[in-house]
Amino acid sequence: MTDRPLTLMAVHAHPDDEATGTGGILARYAAEGIRTVLVTCTDGGCGDGPGGVKPGEPGHDPAAVASMRRKELEASRDVLKISDLEMLDYADSGMIGWPSNDAPGSFWQTPVEEGAARLAELMRHYRPDVVVTYDENGFYGHPDHIQAHRITMAALEMVDLPPKVYWTTMPRSAMQRFGETMRELGDMPEPDPAEAAAMAEIGLPDDEITTWVDTTAFSGQKFDALAAHASQGENIFFLKMGKERFGELMGVETFVRVKDATGAAEPETDLFAGLR
C-alpha cells in the first residue's frame, strides 16, 4: 500500500458525456475520497449553438459553441466534484455521416497512435487504478466515441500499469424501461420496425453485464450535471423525465469489466473491488 490515493480515470468524447454514462460513479467515488480524473477528447463544437442552431445552419459558430461548452463542462465538473479535468481539444467530428467526419484536425481523422500517446502521458501522470471508456462501437456508433475507445485501449498498451478497465453499457431491460418512459412522456414516438430492431441491439443482455454500481444517492448530482449542459438540453432526453423519475430509472450505472489483475469476483458492485 502507498499514500497515493486510489484514482478513477474516465475517458469521454464530448462535454456532457461525462454526466450521461458516468455522472453517478464520478460523484460517488469523489465522495468516497477517490481521485476522479475526467479526460474529454473533443471540444464539442458540433453541438447546438445559442437558440438551438444546428451545425451547418446559418449562425452556427463551432468555436463559439466549443467555448460555451467548455464553461458548461466546468460547471458539470463542479457539480460532480471531479478532481482533475484534462481536455485533449480535438475538433468534434459530429454524428456519423456528417461532413465534419472528414475535416482535417477532427478527432475521427486523428491517427489513433497520436491520440493514444497523449492519453498515455496522462495515464503515466495520474496512474489510474480504474479506467472507464466506451466499447468498440462507442455504445451507439458515434465516431468520436469509437475513437475515444480506440485511443484508450491503445494508450493502455503503451503504459506499464495494470488498472481495472471497464466499458460503459446499459442493460437491455433498462433500455426498454427508458423507451417506455419517454413514450409515456410523449417525447418518443413508437419506433418503426427497423428502428426498434436497431434499438434492441444497444446495450447488453443483463446477464452479460459484469458490474452494477448503485449510484442512487448521487442521482440528483448526476441530473444537475446534465442540466449544467444547458445549451444541449434539447438533445439530453433524460432531463425531460424530471429529477425524481430520473433517480428511479438512472440510479444504477453498469459496465463490462475487460481488464483486471485483482481477481475480484463477478458480478461486482464496485469498480474498486479487489483494490480496497
PDB file of C-alpha atoms in Angstrom:
ATOM      1  CA  MET A   1       0.000   0.000   0.000  1.00  0.00           C
ATOM      2  CA  THR A   2       1.131   3.545  -0.705  1.00  0.00           C
ATOM      3  CA  ASP A   3      -0.038   7.004   0.274  1.00  0.00           C
ATOM      4  CA  ARG A   4      -1.142   7.614  -3.323  1.00  0.00           C
ATOM      5  CA  PRO A   5      -4.946   7.928  -3.474  1.00  0.00           C
ATOM      6  CA  LEU A   6      -6.951   5.431  -5.469  1.00  0.00           C
ATOM      7  CA  THR A   7      -7.698   7.016  -8.843  1.00  0.00           C
ATOM      8  CA  LEU A   8     -10.503   6.690 -11.377  1.00  0.00           C
ATOM      9  CA  MET A   9      -9.950   7.952 -14.938  1.00  0.00           C
ATOM     10  CA  ALA A  10     -12.947   8.325 -17.256  1.00  0.00           C
ATOM     11  CA  VAL A  11     -12.212   8.961 -20.943  1.00  0.00           C
ATOM     12  CA  HIS A  12     -15.104  10.613 -22.781  1.00  0.00           C
ATOM     13  CA  ALA A  13     -15.659  12.083 -26.215  1.00  0.00           C
ATOM     14  CA  HIS A  14     -17.590  15.325 -25.635  1.00  0.00           C
ATOM     15  CA  PRO A  15     -18.629  17.749 -22.919  1.00  0.00           C
ATOM     16  CA  ASP A  16     -21.829  16.253 -21.358  1.00  0.00           C
ATOM     17  CA  ASP A  17     -20.811  12.613 -21.971  1.00  0.00           C
ATOM     18  CA  GLU A  18     -19.229  12.515 -18.527  1.00  0.00           C
ATOM     19  CA  ALA A  19     -22.615  13.058 -16.909  1.00  0.00           C
ATOM     20  CA  THR A  20     -24.701  10.759 -19.076  1.00  0.00           C
ATOM     21  CA  GLY A  21     -22.943   7.451 -18.520  1.00  0.00           C
ATOM     22  CA  THR A  22     -20.660   8.058 -15.557  1.00  0.00           C
ATOM     23  CA  GLY A  23     -22.024  11.006 -13.587  1.00  0.00           C
ATOM     24  CA  GLY A  24     -23.096   8.685 -10.800  1.00  0.00           C
ATOM     25  CA  ILE A  25     -19.755   6.954 -10.339  1.00  0.00           C
ATOM     26  CA  LEU A  26     -17.806  10.194 -10.627  1.00  0.00           C
ATOM     27  CA  ALA A  27     -19.909  11.730  -7.851  1.00  0.00           C
ATOM     28  CA  ARG A  28     -19.952   8.592  -5.707  1.00  0.00           C
ATOM     29  CA  TYR A  29     -16.241   7.891  -5.820  1.00  0.00           C
ATOM     30  CA  ALA A  30     -15.351  11.543  -5.289  1.00  0.00           C
ATOM     31  CA  ALA A  31     -17.483  11.432  -2.143  1.00  0.00           C
ATOM     32  CA  GLU A  32     -15.567   8.323  -1.041  1.00  0.00           C
ATOM     33  CA  GLY A  33     -12.253  10.154  -1.304  1.00  0.00           C
ATOM     34  CA  ILE A  34     -11.128   8.638  -4.582  1.00  0.00           C
ATOM     35  CA  ARG A  35      -9.341  10.912  -7.051  1.00  0.00           C
ATOM     36  CA  THR A  36     -11.516  11.336 -10.139  1.00  0.00           C
ATOM     37  CA  VAL A  37      -9.906  12.311 -13.435  1.00  0.00           C
ATOM     38  CA  LEU A  38     -12.001  13.232 -16.472  1.00  0.00           C
ATOM     39  CA  VAL A  39     -10.400  13.266 -19.923  1.00  0.00           C
ATOM     40  CA  THR A  40     -12.614  14.939 -22.559  1.00  0.00           C
ATOM     41  CA  CYS A  41     -11.309  14.291 -26.058  1.00  0.00           C
ATOM     42  CA  THR A  42     -13.140  16.865 -28.212  1.00  0.00           C
ATOM     43  CA  ASP A  43     -14.241  20.480 -27.929  1.00  0.00           C
ATOM     44  CA  GLY A  44     -17.922  19.755 -28.596  1.00  0.00           C
ATOM     45  CA  GLY A  45     -18.019  22.256 -31.448  1.00  0.00           C
ATOM     46  CA  CYS A  46     -20.600  20.221 -33.387  1.00  0.00           C
ATOM     47  CA  GLY A  47     -23.172  20.700 -30.650  1.00  0.00           C
ATOM     48  CA  ASP A  48     -26.125  23.062 -30.778  1.00  0.00           C
ATOM     49  CA  GLY A  49     -25.401  26.779 -30.738  1.00  0.00           C
ATOM     50  CA  PRO A  50     -27.393  29.517 -28.946  1.00  0.00           C
ATOM     51  CA  GLY A  51     -31.091  29.211 -29.665  1.00  0.00           C
ATOM     52  CA  GLY A  52     -30.661  25.609 -30.775  1.00  0.00           C
ATOM     53  CA  VAL A  53     -28.992  26.469 -34.080  1.00  0.00           C
ATOM     54  CA  LYS A  54     -27.626  23.279 -35.618  1.00  0.00           C
ATOM     55  CA  PRO A  55     -24.229  22.629 -37.229  1.00  0.00           C
ATOM     56  CA  GLY A  56     -24.307  23.745 -40.849  1.00  0.00           C
ATOM     57  CA  GLU A  57     -27.127  26.224 -40.280  1.00  0.00           C
ATOM     58  CA  PRO A  58     -26.564  29.980 -40.578  1.00  0.00           C
ATOM     59  CA  GLY A  59     -25.214  31.393 -37.348  1.00  0.00           C
ATOM     60  CA  HIS A  60     -23.597  28.204 -36.072  1.00  0.00           C
ATOM     61  CA  ASP A  61     -20.056  29.061 -34.962  1.00  0.00           C
ATOM     62  CA  PRO A  62     -18.139  25.928 -33.865  1.00  0.00           C
ATOM     63  CA  ALA A  63     -15.511  27.954 -31.993  1.00  0.00           C
ATOM     64  CA  ALA A  64     -18.160  29.849 -30.029  1.00  0.00           C
ATOM     65  CA  VAL A  65     -20.037  26.610 -29.310  1.00  0.00           C
ATOM     66  CA  ALA A  66     -16.821  24.995 -28.081  1.00  0.00           C
ATOM     67  CA  SER A  67     -16.147  27.934 -25.748  1.00  0.00           C
ATOM     68  CA  MET A  68     -19.672  27.795 -24.363  1.00  0.00           C
ATOM     69  CA  ARG A  69     -19.494  24.037 -23.844  1.00  0.00           C
ATOM     70  CA  ARG A  70     -16.164  24.328 -22.031  1.00  0.00           C
ATOM     71  CA  LYS A  71     -17.857  26.589 -19.464  1.00  0.00           C
ATOM     72  CA  GLU A  72     -20.697  24.101 -19.124  1.00  0.00           C
ATOM     73  CA  LEU A  73     -18.199  21.269 -18.647  1.00  0.00           C
ATOM     74  CA  GLU A  74     -16.515  23.215 -15.852  1.00  0.00           C
ATOM     75  CA  ALA A  75     -19.927  23.654 -14.202  1.00  0.00           C
ATOM     76  CA  SER A  76     -20.629  19.929 -14.509  1.00  0.00           C
ATOM     77  CA  ARG A  77     -17.215  19.201 -13.049  1.00  0.00           C
ATOM     78  CA  ASP A  78     -18.043  21.340 -10.034  1.00  0.00           C
ATOM     79  CA  VAL A  79     -21.364  19.529  -9.504  1.00  0.00           C
ATOM     80  CA  LEU A  80     -19.746  16.087  -9.679  1.00  0.00           C
ATOM     81  CA  LYS A  81     -16.715  17.160  -7.593  1.00  0.00           C
ATOM     82  CA  ILE A  82     -14.308  15.863 -10.250  1.00  0.00           C
ATOM     83  CA  SER A  83     -10.738  16.234  -9.012  1.00  0.00           C
ATOM     84  CA  ASP A  84      -8.972  16.791 -12.340  1.00  0.00           C
ATOM     85  CA  LEU A  85     -10.152  17.760 -15.826  1.00  0.00           C
ATOM     86  CA  GLU A  86      -7.977  17.232 -18.894  1.00  0.00           C
ATOM     87  CA  MET A  87      -9.035  18.461 -22.351  1.00  0.00           C
ATOM     88  CA  LEU A  88      -7.436  16.962 -25.458  1.00  0.00           C
ATOM     89  CA  ASP A  89      -9.322  19.607 -27.500  1.00  0.00           C
ATOM     90  CA  TYR A  90      -9.639  17.748 -30.784  1.00  0.00           C
ATOM     91  CA  ALA A  91     -12.305  19.134 -33.101  1.00  0.00           C
ATOM     92  CA  ASP A  92     -15.694  17.482 -32.657  1.00  0.00           C
ATOM     93  CA  SER A  93     -16.300  15.097 -35.586  1.00  0.00           C
ATOM     94  CA  GLY A  94     -20.093  15.248 -35.467  1.00  0.00           C
ATOM     95  CA  MET A  95     -22.522  12.390 -35.924  1.00  0.00           C
ATOM     96  CA  ILE A  96     -21.757   9.541 -38.285  1.00  0.00           C
ATOM     97  CA  GLY A  97     -22.041  10.604 -41.927  1.00  0.00           C
ATOM     98  CA  TRP A  98     -21.656  14.322 -41.269  1.00  0.00           C
ATOM     99  CA  PRO A  99     -19.141  16.217 -43.469  1.00  0.00           C
ATOM    100  CA  SER A 100     -17.271  17.139 -40.279  1.00  0.00           C
ATOM    101  CA  ASN A 101     -16.196  13.489 -40.007  1.00  0.00           C
ATOM    102  CA  ASP A 102     -13.693  14.214 -42.768  1.00  0.00           C
ATOM    103  CA  ALA A 103     -12.462  17.601 -41.573  1.00  0.00           C
ATOM    104  CA  PRO A 104      -8.691  17.843 -41.041  1.00  0.00           C
ATOM    105  CA  GLY A 105      -7.979  18.043 -37.325  1.00  0.00           C
ATOM    106  CA  SER A 106     -11.198  16.328 -36.322  1.00  0.00           C
ATOM    107  CA  PHE A 107     -10.878  13.625 -33.700  1.00  0.00           C
ATOM    108  CA  TRP A 108     -12.091  10.994 -36.168  1.00  0.00           C
ATOM    109  CA  GLN A 109      -9.290  11.928 -38.579  1.00  0.00           C
ATOM    110  CA  THR A 110      -6.591  11.948 -35.885  1.00  0.00           C
ATOM    111  CA  PRO A 111      -4.246   8.941 -36.050  1.00  0.00           C
ATOM    112  CA  VAL A 112      -5.002   6.613 -33.145  1.00  0.00           C
ATOM    113  CA  GLU A 113      -1.311   6.497 -32.250  1.00  0.00           C
ATOM    114  CA  GLU A 114      -1.207  10.291 -31.811  1.00  0.00           C
ATOM    115  CA  GLY A 115      -4.219  10.467 -29.523  1.00  0.00           C
ATOM    116  CA  ALA A 116      -3.083   7.376 -27.629  1.00  0.00           C
ATOM    117  CA  ALA A 117       0.363   8.846 -26.985  1.00  0.00           C
ATOM    118  CA  ARG A 118      -1.172  11.980 -25.454  1.00  0.00           C
ATOM    119  CA  LEU A 119      -3.528   9.914 -23.315  1.00  0.00           C
ATOM    120  CA  ALA A 120      -0.708   7.596 -22.258  1.00  0.00           C
ATOM    121  CA  GLU A 121       1.155  10.613 -20.865  1.00  0.00           C
ATOM    122  CA  LEU A 122      -1.864  11.471 -18.750  1.00  0.00           C
ATOM    123  CA  MET A 123      -2.068   7.873 -17.553  1.00  0.00           C
ATOM    124  CA  ARG A 124       1.579   7.943 -16.523  1.00  0.00           C
ATOM    125  CA  HIS A 125       0.949  11.167 -14.637  1.00  0.00           C
ATOM    126  CA  TYR A 126      -2.234  10.146 -12.810  1.00  0.00           C
ATOM    127  CA  ARG A 127      -1.565   6.362 -12.598  1.00  0.00           C
ATOM    128  CA  PRO A 128      -5.257   5.381 -12.570  1.00  0.00           C
ATOM    129  CA  ASP A 129      -6.345   2.245 -10.750  1.00  0.00           C
ATOM    130  CA  VAL A 130      -9.571   2.116 -12.775  1.00  0.00           C
ATOM    131  CA  VAL A 131     -10.094   3.331 -16.354  1.00  0.00           C
ATOM    132  CA  VAL A 132     -13.562   3.707 -17.878  1.00  0.00           C
ATOM    133  CA  THR A 133     -14.424   4.382 -21.519  1.00  0.00           C
ATOM    134  CA  TYR A 134     -16.772   3.143 -24.264  1.00  0.00           C
ATOM    135  CA  ASP A 135     -16.917  -0.214 -26.027  1.00  0.00           C
ATOM    136  CA  GLU A 136     -15.595  -0.731 -29.557  1.00  0.00           C
ATOM    137  CA  ASN A 137     -18.844   0.617 -31.050  1.00  0.00           C
ATOM    138  CA  GLY A 138     -18.817   3.707 -28.853  1.00  0.00           C
ATOM    139  CA  PHE A 139     -22.042   2.370 -27.309  1.00  0.00           C
ATOM    140  CA  TYR A 140     -24.175   3.606 -30.217  1.00  0.00           C
ATOM    141  CA  GLY A 141     -21.797   4.182 -33.136  1.00  0.00           C
ATOM    142  CA  HIS A 142     -20.741   7.824 -32.717  1.00  0.00           C
ATOM    143  CA  PRO A 143     -17.350   8.308 -34.447  1.00  0.00           C
ATOM    144  CA  ASP A 144     -15.838  10.254 -31.545  1.00  0.00           C
ATOM    145  CA  HIS A 145     -16.957   7.635 -29.032  1.00  0.00           C
ATOM    146  CA  ILE A 146     -15.385   4.916 -31.158  1.00  0.00           C
ATOM    147  CA  GLN A 147     -12.183   6.944 -31.408  1.00  0.00           C
ATOM    148  CA  ALA A 148     -12.139   7.517 -27.628  1.00  0.00           C
ATOM    149  CA  HIS A 149     -12.343   3.739 -27.188  1.00  0.00           C
ATOM    150  CA  ARG A 150      -9.520   3.190 -29.660  1.00  0.00           C
ATOM    151  CA  ILE A 151      -7.098   5.673 -28.150  1.00  0.00           C
ATOM    152  CA  THR A 152      -7.852   4.462 -24.621  1.00  0.00           C
ATOM    153  CA  MET A 153      -7.159   0.826 -25.402  1.00  0.00           C
ATOM    154  CA  ALA A 154      -4.033   1.776 -27.391  1.00  0.00           C
ATOM    155  CA  ALA A 155      -2.784   4.036 -24.576  1.00  0.00           C
ATOM    156  CA  LEU A 156      -3.179   1.204 -22.080  1.00  0.00           C
ATOM    157  CA  GLU A 157      -0.823  -0.870 -24.216  1.00  0.00           C
ATOM    158  CA  MET A 158       1.762   1.928 -24.030  1.00  0.00           C
ATOM    159  CA  VAL A 159       1.930   2.235 -20.248  1.00  0.00           C
ATOM    160  CA  ASP A 160       3.235  -0.045 -17.536  1.00  0.00           C
ATOM    161  CA  LEU A 161       0.038  -0.009 -15.495  1.00  0.00           C
ATOM    162  CA  PRO A 162      -2.339  -2.803 -14.528  1.00  0.00           C
ATOM    163  CA  PRO A 163      -5.595  -0.910 -13.971  1.00  0.00           C
ATOM    164  CA  LYS A 164      -9.001  -2.448 -13.974  1.00  0.00           C
ATOM    165  CA  VAL A 165     -10.608  -1.391 -17.271  1.00  0.00           C
ATOM    166  CA  TYR A 166     -14.323  -1.030 -17.904  1.00  0.00           C
ATOM    167  CA  TRP A 167     -16.571  -0.202 -20.835  1.00  0.00           C
ATOM    168  CA  THR A 168     -19.835   1.633 -20.215  1.00  0.00           C
ATOM    169  CA  THR A 169     -23.032  -0.140 -21.178  1.00  0.00           C
ATOM    170  CA  MET A 170     -26.740  -0.370 -20.396  1.00  0.00           C
ATOM    171  CA  PRO A 171     -28.775  -3.468 -19.608  1.00  0.00           C
ATOM    172  CA  ARG A 172     -31.367  -4.038 -22.304  1.00  0.00           C
ATOM    173  CA  SER A 173     -34.033  -4.284 -19.618  1.00  0.00           C
ATOM    174  CA  ALA A 174     -33.214  -0.685 -18.620  1.00  0.00           C
ATOM    175  CA  MET A 175     -33.195   0.443 -22.257  1.00  0.00           C
ATOM    176  CA  GLN A 176     -36.695  -0.958 -22.612  1.00  0.00           C
ATOM    177  CA  ARG A 177     -37.900   0.839 -19.468  1.00  0.00           C
ATOM    178  CA  PHE A 178     -36.313   4.080 -20.657  1.00  0.00           C
ATOM    179  CA  GLY A 179     -38.090   3.833 -24.023  1.00  0.00           C
ATOM    180  CA  GLU A 180     -41.416   3.159 -22.314  1.00  0.00           C
ATOM    181  CA  THR A 181     -40.921   6.162 -20.023  1.00  0.00           C
ATOM    182  CA  MET A 182     -40.073   8.505 -22.868  1.00  0.00           C
ATOM    183  CA  ARG A 183     -43.132   7.367 -24.808  1.00  0.00           C
ATOM    184  CA  GLU A 184     -45.275   7.961 -21.704  1.00  0.00           C
ATOM    185  CA  LEU A 185     -43.913  11.498 -21.586  1.00  0.00           C
ATOM    186  CA  GLY A 186     -44.710  11.974 -25.263  1.00  0.00           C
ATOM    187  CA  ASP A 187     -41.089  12.612 -26.234  1.00  0.00           C
ATOM    188  CA  MET A 188     -40.500   9.433 -28.216  1.00  0.00           C
ATOM    189  CA  PRO A 189     -42.895   8.112 -30.876  1.00  0.00           C
ATOM    190  CA  GLU A 190     -43.391   4.418 -31.391  1.00  0.00           C
ATOM    191  CA  PRO A 191     -40.366   3.354 -33.482  1.00  0.00           C
ATOM    192  CA  ASP A 192     -40.787   1.696 -36.838  1.00  0.00           C
ATOM    193  CA  PRO A 193     -39.659  -1.958 -37.023  1.00  0.00           C
ATOM    194  CA  ALA A 194     -36.177  -1.105 -38.347  1.00  0.00           C
ATOM    195  CA  GLU A 195     -35.562   1.459 -35.586  1.00  0.00           C
ATOM    196  CA  ALA A 196     -36.915  -0.935 -32.977  1.00  0.00           C
ATOM    197  CA  ALA A 197     -34.528  -3.641 -34.179  1.00  0.00           C
ATOM    198  CA  ALA A 198     -31.571  -1.225 -34.016  1.00  0.00           C
ATOM    199  CA  MET A 199     -32.547  -0.051 -30.527  1.00  0.00           C
ATOM    200  CA  ALA A 200     -32.802  -3.668 -29.394  1.00  0.00           C
ATOM    201  CA  GLU A 201     -29.102  -4.112 -30.194  1.00  0.00           C
ATOM    202  CA  ILE A 202     -27.962  -1.216 -27.982  1.00  0.00           C
ATOM    203  CA  GLY A 203     -26.619  -2.259 -24.616  1.00  0.00           C
ATOM    204  CA  LEU A 204     -26.232  -5.837 -23.437  1.00  0.00           C
ATOM    205  CA  PRO A 205     -28.373  -8.633 -22.052  1.00  0.00           C
ATOM    206  CA  ASP A 206     -28.482  -8.260 -18.292  1.00  0.00           C
ATOM    207  CA  ASP A 207     -26.510 -11.466 -17.689  1.00  0.00           C
ATOM    208  CA  GLU A 208     -23.539 -10.186 -19.723  1.00  0.00           C
ATOM    209  CA  ILE A 209     -23.024  -7.121 -17.522  1.00  0.00           C
ATOM    210  CA  THR A 210     -20.247  -7.671 -15.004  1.00  0.00           C
ATOM    211  CA  THR A 211     -20.580  -4.588 -12.816  1.00  0.00           C
ATOM    212  CA  TRP A 212     -23.626  -2.888 -11.311  1.00  0.00           C
ATOM    213  CA  VAL A 213     -22.800   0.215  -9.268  1.00  0.00           C
ATOM    214  CA  ASP A 214     -25.537   1.721  -7.096  1.00  0.00           C
ATOM    215  CA  THR A 215     -25.376   5.496  -7.503  1.00  0.00           C
ATOM    216  CA  THR A 216     -28.929   6.230  -6.327  1.00  0.00           C
ATOM    217  CA  ALA A 217     -27.712   8.570  -3.610  1.00  0.00           C
ATOM    218  CA  PHE A 218     -25.943  10.662  -6.263  1.00  0.00           C
ATOM    219  CA  SER A 219     -28.647  10.722  -8.941  1.00  0.00           C
ATOM    220  CA  GLY A 220     -29.517  14.313  -8.024  1.00  0.00           C
ATOM    221  CA  GLN A 221     -25.942  15.379  -8.702  1.00  0.00           C
ATOM    222  CA  LYS A 222     -25.972  13.468 -11.971  1.00  0.00           C
ATOM    223  CA  PHE A 223     -29.190  15.201 -13.032  1.00  0.00           C
ATOM    224  CA  ASP A 224     -27.755  18.604 -12.107  1.00  0.00           C
ATOM    225  CA  ALA A 225     -24.541  17.842 -14.015  1.00  0.00           C
ATOM    226  CA  LEU A 226     -26.583  17.062 -17.117  1.00  0.00           C
ATOM    227  CA  ALA A 227     -28.609  20.232 -16.585  1.00  0.00           C
ATOM    228  CA  ALA A 228     -25.346  22.205 -16.469  1.00  0.00           C
ATOM    229  CA  HIS A 229     -25.013  21.444 -20.187  1.00  0.00           C
ATOM    230  CA  ALA A 230     -27.955  23.746 -20.847  1.00  0.00           C
ATOM    231  CA  SER A 231     -27.048  24.524 -24.472  1.00  0.00           C
ATOM    232  CA  GLN A 232     -27.539  20.854 -25.343  1.00  0.00           C
ATOM    233  CA  GLY A 233     -30.741  20.432 -23.348  1.00  0.00           C
ATOM    234  CA  GLU A 234     -32.779  19.673 -26.470  1.00  0.00           C
ATOM    235  CA  ASN A 235     -30.645  16.573 -27.004  1.00  0.00           C
ATOM    236  CA  ILE A 236     -30.462  15.405 -23.380  1.00  0.00           C
ATOM    237  CA  PHE A 237     -33.681  13.404 -23.192  1.00  0.00           C
ATOM    238  CA  PHE A 238     -33.036  12.317 -19.595  1.00  0.00           C
ATOM    239  CA  LEU A 239     -33.792  15.823 -18.337  1.00  0.00           C
ATOM    240  CA  LYS A 240     -37.355  15.630 -19.625  1.00  0.00           C
ATOM    241  CA  MET A 241     -38.378  12.984 -17.088  1.00  0.00           C
ATOM    242  CA  GLY A 242     -37.733  15.215 -14.058  1.00  0.00           C
ATOM    243  CA  LYS A 243     -35.358  14.610 -11.181  1.00  0.00           C
ATOM    244  CA  GLU A 244     -37.491  12.105  -9.234  1.00  0.00           C
ATOM    245  CA  ARG A 245     -38.231   9.813 -12.187  1.00  0.00           C
ATOM    246  CA  PHE A 246     -34.650  10.223 -13.344  1.00  0.00           C
ATOM    247  CA  GLY A 247     -33.410   8.953  -9.996  1.00  0.00           C
ATOM    248  CA  GLU A 248     -35.719   5.937 -10.194  1.00  0.00           C
ATOM    249  CA  LEU A 249     -34.525   4.941 -13.672  1.00  0.00           C
ATOM    250  CA  MET A 250     -30.906   6.075 -13.589  1.00  0.00           C
ATOM    251  CA  GLY A 251     -29.793   5.096 -10.086  1.00  0.00           C
ATOM    252  CA  VAL A 252     -27.526   2.254 -11.194  1.00  0.00           C
ATOM    253  CA  GLU A 253     -24.621   2.569 -13.640  1.00  0.00           C
ATOM    254  CA  THR A 254     -23.482  -0.565 -15.421  1.00  0.00           C
ATOM    255  CA  PHE A 255     -20.215  -1.701 -17.004  1.00  0.00           C
ATOM    256  CA  VAL A 256     -18.365  -4.581 -18.571  1.00  0.00           C
ATOM    257  CA  ARG A 257     -15.013  -5.356 -16.978  1.00  0.00           C
ATOM    258  CA  VAL A 258     -12.485  -6.072 -19.724  1.00  0.00           C
ATOM    259  CA  LYS A 259      -9.146  -5.975 -17.864  1.00  0.00           C
ATOM    260  CA  ASP A 260      -8.460  -6.979 -14.285  1.00  0.00           C
ATOM    261  CA  ALA A 261      -5.477  -8.042 -12.206  1.00  0.00           C
ATOM    262  CA  THR A 262      -7.285  -8.287  -8.868  1.00  0.00           C
ATOM    263  CA  GLY A 263      -9.275 -11.473  -9.307  1.00  0.00           C
ATOM    264  CA  ALA A 264     -12.374  -9.784  -7.859  1.00  0.00           C
ATOM    265  CA  ALA A 265     -15.445 -11.955  -8.269  1.00  0.00           C
ATOM    266  CA  GLU A 266     -18.095 -11.155 -10.869  1.00  0.00           C
ATOM    267  CA  PRO A 267     -20.685  -9.806 -10.905  1.00  0.00           C
ATOM    268  CA  GLU A 268     -19.418  -6.943  -8.779  1.00  0.00           C
ATOM    269  CA  THR A 269     -20.981  -3.825  -7.316  1.00  0.00           C
ATOM    270  CA  ASP A 270     -17.849  -1.669  -7.002  1.00  0.00           C
ATOM    271  CA  LEU A 271     -15.344  -0.643  -9.688  1.00  0.00           C
ATOM    272  CA  PHE A 272     -12.687  -0.735  -6.963  1.00  0.00           C
ATOM    273  CA  ALA A 273     -13.487  -4.261  -5.768  1.00  0.00           C
ATOM    274  CA  GLY A 274     -10.181  -6.005  -5.061  1.00  0.00           C
ATOM    275  CA  LEU A 275      -8.348  -2.679  -4.700  1.00  0.00           C
ATOM    276  CA  ARG A 276      -9.515  -1.672  -1.219  1.00  0.00           C
TER     277      ARG A 276
END
